[in-house]
Amino acid sequence: MRRAIALAALGLGTTSPNPPVGCVILDAGGHVVGEGFHRRKGEAHAEGNALAAAGPAARGGTAVVTLEPCNHVGLAPACRALLIEAGIARVVAALIDPTSRGAGGVAELRRAGVDVEVGVLQDEAERVLRPWLTALRRGTPYVTWAYSAGAEDGREESPVEVCCYDAVLGEDERLREGVPGGHGDTFVLPDKLPQDEPEKTLQILYSSGVRSLLVLGERGAAERYSSAGLVDELLVRLSDRAASSQGGPLPPAGFRM
């Protein structure tokens, strides 16, 4: 499961509005024969990629997946159907999918005679799925605020990997994809946003498919989102000078821990 979770993280920043999911296939003897993750909406899901890698060796084996296999047909086939057709005998899932339709993938798998276990390393899987789950529940993107404290000129390179986020709002107030073109044609960011209405901005971004937003810098948009209580996570990089100063820097005014 930990390998599946690591694979799921490879999809961060490109899968939205779909969740980042990873899957590992074991053969009947318990050996890894295939693995995969979901890259972007419209392409194969994690289970489909893992089964394709495993081939016939999947029959009688186990699928370890970070999120309940889906039970609906969209741009990709229903994952529970793929698992059944491949002859998978057991499925181990970390979390139940809150978007399951009908009886859900787990129920359909059990009905087909597949042994299913749910809840394995759920807390660890949620570390990758947290932004998607939070956005789904709330109807607005999960907001991470990141800045570098103690830089000589007040500006430093981003303290985080922007590729892990759907959209990035910089200090210049420009909005861009974390991975340029990473979402394909199914994801179009709005050209203009209401700068003085952060809540409305988040609603617009969610409607556009954004599930995670990274806000950079200490001023401008960062201050507005913080003051409005819209920041879910704060990441601060301390320069050598800041880290060695007495007491160290505190989160800027307006951020509620």
Short mmCIF file of C-alpha atoms in Angstrom, two decimals:
data_model
loop_
_atom_site.label_atom_id
_atom_site.label_comp_id
_atom_site.label_asym_id
_atom_site.label_seq_id
_atom_site.Cartn_x
_atom_site.Cartn_y
_atom_site.Cartn_z
CA MET A 1 0.00 0.00 0.00
CA ARG A 2 2.83 2.41 0.73
CA ARG A 3 4.11 1.84 -2.82
CA ALA A 4 0.61 2.57 -4.15
CA ILE A 5 0.49 5.78 -2.11
CA ALA A 6 3.87 6.85 -3.52
CA LEU A 7 2.57 6.18 -7.03
CA ALA A 8 -0.57 8.20 -6.35
CA ALA A 9 1.57 11.22 -5.46
CA LEU A 10 3.02 11.18 -8.98
CA GLY A 11 -0.38 12.39 -10.20
CA LEU A 12 -0.53 15.44 -7.95
CA GLY A 13 -0.98 18.57 -10.03
CA THR A 14 -2.39 16.87 -13.15
CA THR A 15 -5.35 14.62 -12.24
CA SER A 16 -7.92 17.21 -11.16
CA PRO A 17 -10.82 17.27 -11.06
CA ASN A 18 -10.17 13.54 -10.64
CA PRO A 19 -8.37 12.23 -7.54
CA PRO A 20 -4.69 11.17 -7.54
CA VAL A 21 -4.74 7.37 -7.19
CA GLY A 22 -2.07 4.67 -7.22
CA CYS A 23 -2.36 0.91 -7.69
CA VAL A 24 -0.06 -2.11 -7.34
CA ILE A 25 -0.92 -5.57 -8.71
CA LEU A 26 0.41 -8.72 -7.02
CA ASP A 27 0.23 -12.11 -8.68
CA ALA A 28 -1.22 -15.19 -6.97
CA GLY A 29 2.13 -15.76 -5.26
CA GLY A 30 2.28 -12.25 -3.81
CA HIS A 31 4.89 -10.85 -6.22
CA VAL A 32 4.55 -7.38 -7.74
CA VAL A 33 3.70 -7.77 -11.43
CA GLY A 34 2.27 -4.36 -12.29
CA GLU A 35 1.80 -0.85 -11.00
CA GLY A 36 0.30 2.38 -12.22
CA PHE A 37 -1.24 5.71 -11.32
CA HIS A 38 -3.84 8.05 -12.76
CA ARG A 39 -2.19 10.81 -14.81
CA ARG A 40 -5.06 13.04 -15.91
CA LYS A 41 -8.78 13.11 -16.58
CA GLY A 42 -9.71 11.27 -19.75
CA GLU A 43 -6.82 8.82 -19.49
CA ALA A 44 -6.66 5.37 -17.89
CA HIS A 45 -7.18 5.18 -14.15
CA ALA A 46 -4.57 3.74 -11.80
CA GLU A 47 -6.09 0.26 -11.91
CA GLY A 48 -6.20 0.23 -15.70
CA ASN A 49 -2.54 1.20 -15.99
CA ALA A 50 -1.48 -1.35 -13.36
CA LEU A 51 -3.48 -4.16 -14.97
CA ALA A 52 -2.04 -3.33 -18.39
CA ALA A 53 1.46 -3.61 -16.91
CA ALA A 54 0.62 -6.91 -15.18
CA GLY A 55 -1.06 -8.61 -18.13
CA PRO A 56 -2.14 -12.26 -17.59
CA ALA A 57 -0.11 -12.43 -14.37
CA ALA A 58 -2.90 -10.49 -12.64
CA ARG A 59 -5.29 -13.46 -12.73
CA GLY A 60 -5.86 -14.83 -9.25
CA GLY A 61 -3.86 -11.98 -7.76
CA THR A 62 -4.40 -8.92 -5.59
CA ALA A 63 -4.96 -5.26 -6.48
CA VAL A 64 -3.75 -2.78 -3.86
CA VAL A 65 -5.27 0.63 -4.52
CA THR A 66 -5.39 3.90 -2.59
CA LEU A 67 -9.04 4.66 -3.39
CA GLU A 68 -12.07 2.43 -3.92
CA PRO A 69 -12.23 1.29 -7.56
CA CYS A 70 -14.85 3.33 -9.39
CA ASN A 71 -18.19 1.83 -10.35
CA HIS A 72 -19.15 4.13 -13.21
CA VAL A 73 -18.20 4.52 -16.85
CA GLY A 74 -16.95 7.95 -17.84
CA LEU A 75 -14.05 8.86 -20.08
CA ALA A 76 -12.37 5.71 -18.75
CA PRO A 77 -13.91 2.26 -18.10
CA ALA A 78 -15.25 1.35 -14.66
CA CYS A 79 -12.28 0.11 -12.66
CA ARG A 80 -14.25 -2.56 -10.79
CA ALA A 81 -15.19 -4.07 -14.19
CA LEU A 82 -11.54 -4.09 -15.29
CA LEU A 83 -10.50 -5.84 -12.09
CA ILE A 84 -13.21 -8.48 -12.42
CA GLU A 85 -12.41 -9.11 -16.10
CA ALA A 86 -8.71 -9.48 -15.26
CA GLY A 87 -9.54 -12.21 -12.74
CA ILE A 88 -8.37 -10.34 -9.67
CA ALA A 89 -9.20 -12.41 -6.58
CA ARG A 90 -8.60 -9.80 -3.87
CA VAL A 91 -8.72 -6.01 -3.64
CA VAL A 92 -7.15 -3.99 -0.83
CA ALA A 93 -8.22 -0.33 -0.69
CA ALA A 94 -7.19 2.48 1.62
CA LEU A 95 -10.32 4.67 1.36
CA ILE A 96 -13.88 4.49 0.14
CA ASP A 97 -14.54 6.88 -2.74
CA PRO A 98 -17.05 9.55 -1.60
CA THR A 99 -18.12 9.98 -5.23
CA SER A 100 -19.12 6.31 -5.65
CA ARG A 101 -22.29 5.89 -7.68
CA GLY A 102 -24.88 3.24 -7.09
CA ALA A 103 -23.81 0.51 -4.68
CA GLY A 104 -20.12 1.46 -5.12
CA GLY A 105 -17.15 -0.40 -6.51
CA VAL A 106 -16.51 -2.38 -3.32
CA ALA A 107 -20.06 -3.71 -3.21
CA GLU A 108 -19.93 -4.75 -6.87
CA LEU A 109 -16.59 -6.45 -6.42
CA ARG A 110 -17.88 -8.44 -3.47
CA ARG A 111 -20.99 -9.36 -5.42
CA ALA A 112 -18.71 -10.79 -8.11
CA GLY A 113 -16.92 -12.94 -5.52
CA VAL A 114 -13.83 -10.77 -5.06
CA ASP A 115 -12.42 -10.59 -1.52
CA VAL A 116 -12.20 -6.92 -0.51
CA GLU A 117 -10.47 -5.25 2.44
CA VAL A 118 -10.87 -1.53 3.10
CA GLY A 119 -9.09 0.88 5.45
CA VAL A 120 -5.49 -0.26 5.03
CA LEU A 121 -3.12 2.67 5.78
CA GLN A 122 -6.02 5.07 5.37
CA ASP A 123 -4.29 7.90 7.25
CA GLU A 124 -1.23 7.68 5.01
CA ALA A 125 -3.29 7.58 1.82
CA GLU A 126 -5.18 10.67 2.97
CA ARG A 127 -1.94 12.66 2.93
CA VAL A 128 -2.03 12.50 -0.86
CA LEU A 129 -5.80 12.66 -1.21
CA ARG A 130 -6.41 15.40 1.41
CA PRO A 131 -6.57 18.35 -1.03
CA TRP A 132 -8.99 16.51 -3.31
CA LEU A 133 -11.15 15.26 -0.44
CA THR A 134 -11.25 18.69 1.19
CA ALA A 135 -12.13 20.45 -2.05
CA LEU A 136 -14.83 17.90 -2.83
CA ARG A 137 -16.43 18.31 0.59
CA ARG A 138 -16.26 22.11 0.60
CA GLY A 139 -16.75 23.06 -3.03
CA THR A 140 -13.59 25.21 -3.10
CA PRO A 141 -9.92 24.33 -3.71
CA TYR A 142 -7.55 23.37 -0.92
CA VAL A 143 -5.32 26.43 -0.44
CA THR A 144 -1.64 26.22 0.45
CA TRP A 145 0.23 29.43 1.24
CA ALA A 146 4.00 29.28 0.80
CA TYR A 147 6.73 31.86 1.14
CA SER A 148 10.41 32.18 2.00
CA ALA A 149 11.16 34.09 5.20
CA GLY A 150 14.31 36.09 5.80
CA ALA A 151 15.44 36.49 2.20
CA GLU A 152 17.74 39.49 1.75
CA ASP A 153 15.59 41.02 -0.99
CA GLY A 154 12.27 39.77 0.34
CA ARG A 155 11.93 37.37 -2.59
CA GLU A 156 13.23 33.86 -3.09
CA GLU A 157 12.50 30.92 -5.30
CA SER A 158 9.33 29.00 -4.43
CA PRO A 159 9.74 27.07 -1.16
CA VAL A 160 7.77 24.15 -2.61
CA GLU A 161 7.48 22.18 -5.84
CA VAL A 162 4.74 24.01 -7.74
CA CYS A 163 4.16 20.94 -9.92
CA CYS A 164 2.24 19.32 -7.06
CA TYR A 165 -0.57 21.90 -7.35
CA ASP A 166 -3.27 22.40 -9.96
CA ALA A 167 -2.89 26.17 -10.02
CA VAL A 168 -0.35 28.68 -8.72
CA LEU A 169 -1.10 32.30 -7.83
CA GLY A 170 2.12 34.28 -7.70
CA GLU A 171 3.05 37.55 -6.06
CA ASP A 172 2.54 39.17 -9.46
CA GLU A 173 -1.16 38.14 -9.19
CA ARG A 174 -0.79 35.93 -12.25
CA LEU A 175 -2.53 32.54 -12.24
CA ARG A 176 -0.90 29.57 -13.95
CA GLU A 177 -0.94 25.78 -13.94
CA GLY A 178 1.50 24.10 -11.62
CA VAL A 179 2.43 21.85 -14.55
CA PRO A 180 2.03 23.86 -17.77
CA GLY A 181 -0.43 21.95 -19.96
CA GLY A 182 -0.41 19.12 -17.43
CA HIS A 183 -4.19 18.74 -17.32
CA GLY A 184 -4.67 18.56 -21.07
CA ASP A 185 -7.71 19.97 -22.84
CA THR A 186 -10.13 19.18 -20.00
CA PHE A 187 -8.75 21.95 -17.79
CA VAL A 188 -8.91 25.67 -18.66
CA LEU A 189 -8.00 28.32 -16.11
CA PRO A 190 -10.04 31.56 -16.19
CA ASP A 191 -8.36 34.58 -17.76
CA LYS A 192 -9.51 37.02 -15.11
CA LEU A 193 -10.29 36.67 -11.41
CA PRO A 194 -11.95 39.07 -8.94
CA GLN A 195 -8.83 40.07 -7.00
CA ASP A 196 -10.68 41.57 -4.03
CA GLU A 197 -13.08 38.64 -3.59
CA PRO A 198 -10.99 35.59 -2.65
CA GLU A 199 -14.02 33.44 -1.77
CA LYS A 200 -15.58 34.09 -5.16
CA THR A 201 -12.22 33.40 -6.80
CA LEU A 202 -12.06 29.99 -5.14
CA GLN A 203 -15.56 29.15 -6.31
CA ILE A 204 -14.64 30.06 -9.88
CA LEU A 205 -11.47 28.00 -9.73
CA TYR A 206 -13.33 24.98 -8.36
CA SER A 207 -15.81 25.23 -11.24
CA SER A 208 -12.83 25.26 -13.60
CA GLY A 209 -11.56 21.98 -12.17
CA VAL A 210 -8.98 23.29 -9.68
CA ARG A 211 -8.78 21.23 -6.51
CA SER A 212 -5.48 22.57 -5.11
CA LEU A 213 -4.22 26.17 -5.21
CA LEU A 214 -0.76 27.36 -4.22
CA VAL A 215 -0.49 31.02 -3.20
CA LEU A 216 3.06 32.37 -3.19
CA GLY A 217 4.60 35.33 -1.36
CA GLU A 218 3.91 37.32 1.78
CA ARG A 219 1.88 40.16 0.31
CA GLY A 220 -0.95 40.78 -2.12
CA ALA A 221 -3.09 37.71 -2.68
CA ALA A 222 -1.46 35.94 0.26
CA GLU A 223 -2.63 38.63 2.68
CA ARG A 224 -6.16 38.56 1.28
CA TYR A 225 -6.53 34.80 1.51
CA SER A 226 -5.03 34.70 5.00
CA SER A 227 -7.17 37.55 6.32
CA ALA A 228 -10.29 35.86 4.98
CA GLY A 229 -9.39 32.61 6.76
CA LEU A 230 -9.16 30.69 3.49
CA VAL A 231 -5.71 29.14 3.92
CA ASP A 232 -5.65 25.43 4.73
CA GLU A 233 -1.89 24.94 4.96
CA LEU A 234 1.11 27.20 5.52
CA LEU A 235 4.60 26.30 4.30
CA VAL A 236 7.52 28.56 5.25
CA ARG A 237 11.11 28.21 4.15
CA LEU A 238 13.57 29.79 6.58
CA SER A 239 16.77 31.24 5.21
CA ASP A 240 19.95 30.67 7.22
CA ARG A 241 19.66 34.23 8.52
CA ALA A 242 16.04 33.81 9.60
CA ALA A 243 16.60 30.40 11.13
CA SER A 244 19.47 31.68 13.26
CA SER A 245 17.69 34.79 14.47
CA GLN A 246 16.34 34.81 18.01
CA GLY A 247 12.89 33.33 18.16
CA GLY A 248 12.66 33.01 14.38
CA PRO A 249 9.87 34.49 12.22
CA LEU A 250 6.21 33.99 12.97
CA PRO A 251 3.41 33.47 10.48
CA PRO A 252 2.28 36.83 9.08
CA ALA A 253 -0.59 38.62 10.77
CA GLY A 254 -3.98 37.24 9.84
CA PHE A 255 -3.05 33.58 9.61
CA ARG A 256 -5.08 31.45 12.00
CA MET A 257 -3.27 28.28 13.09
#
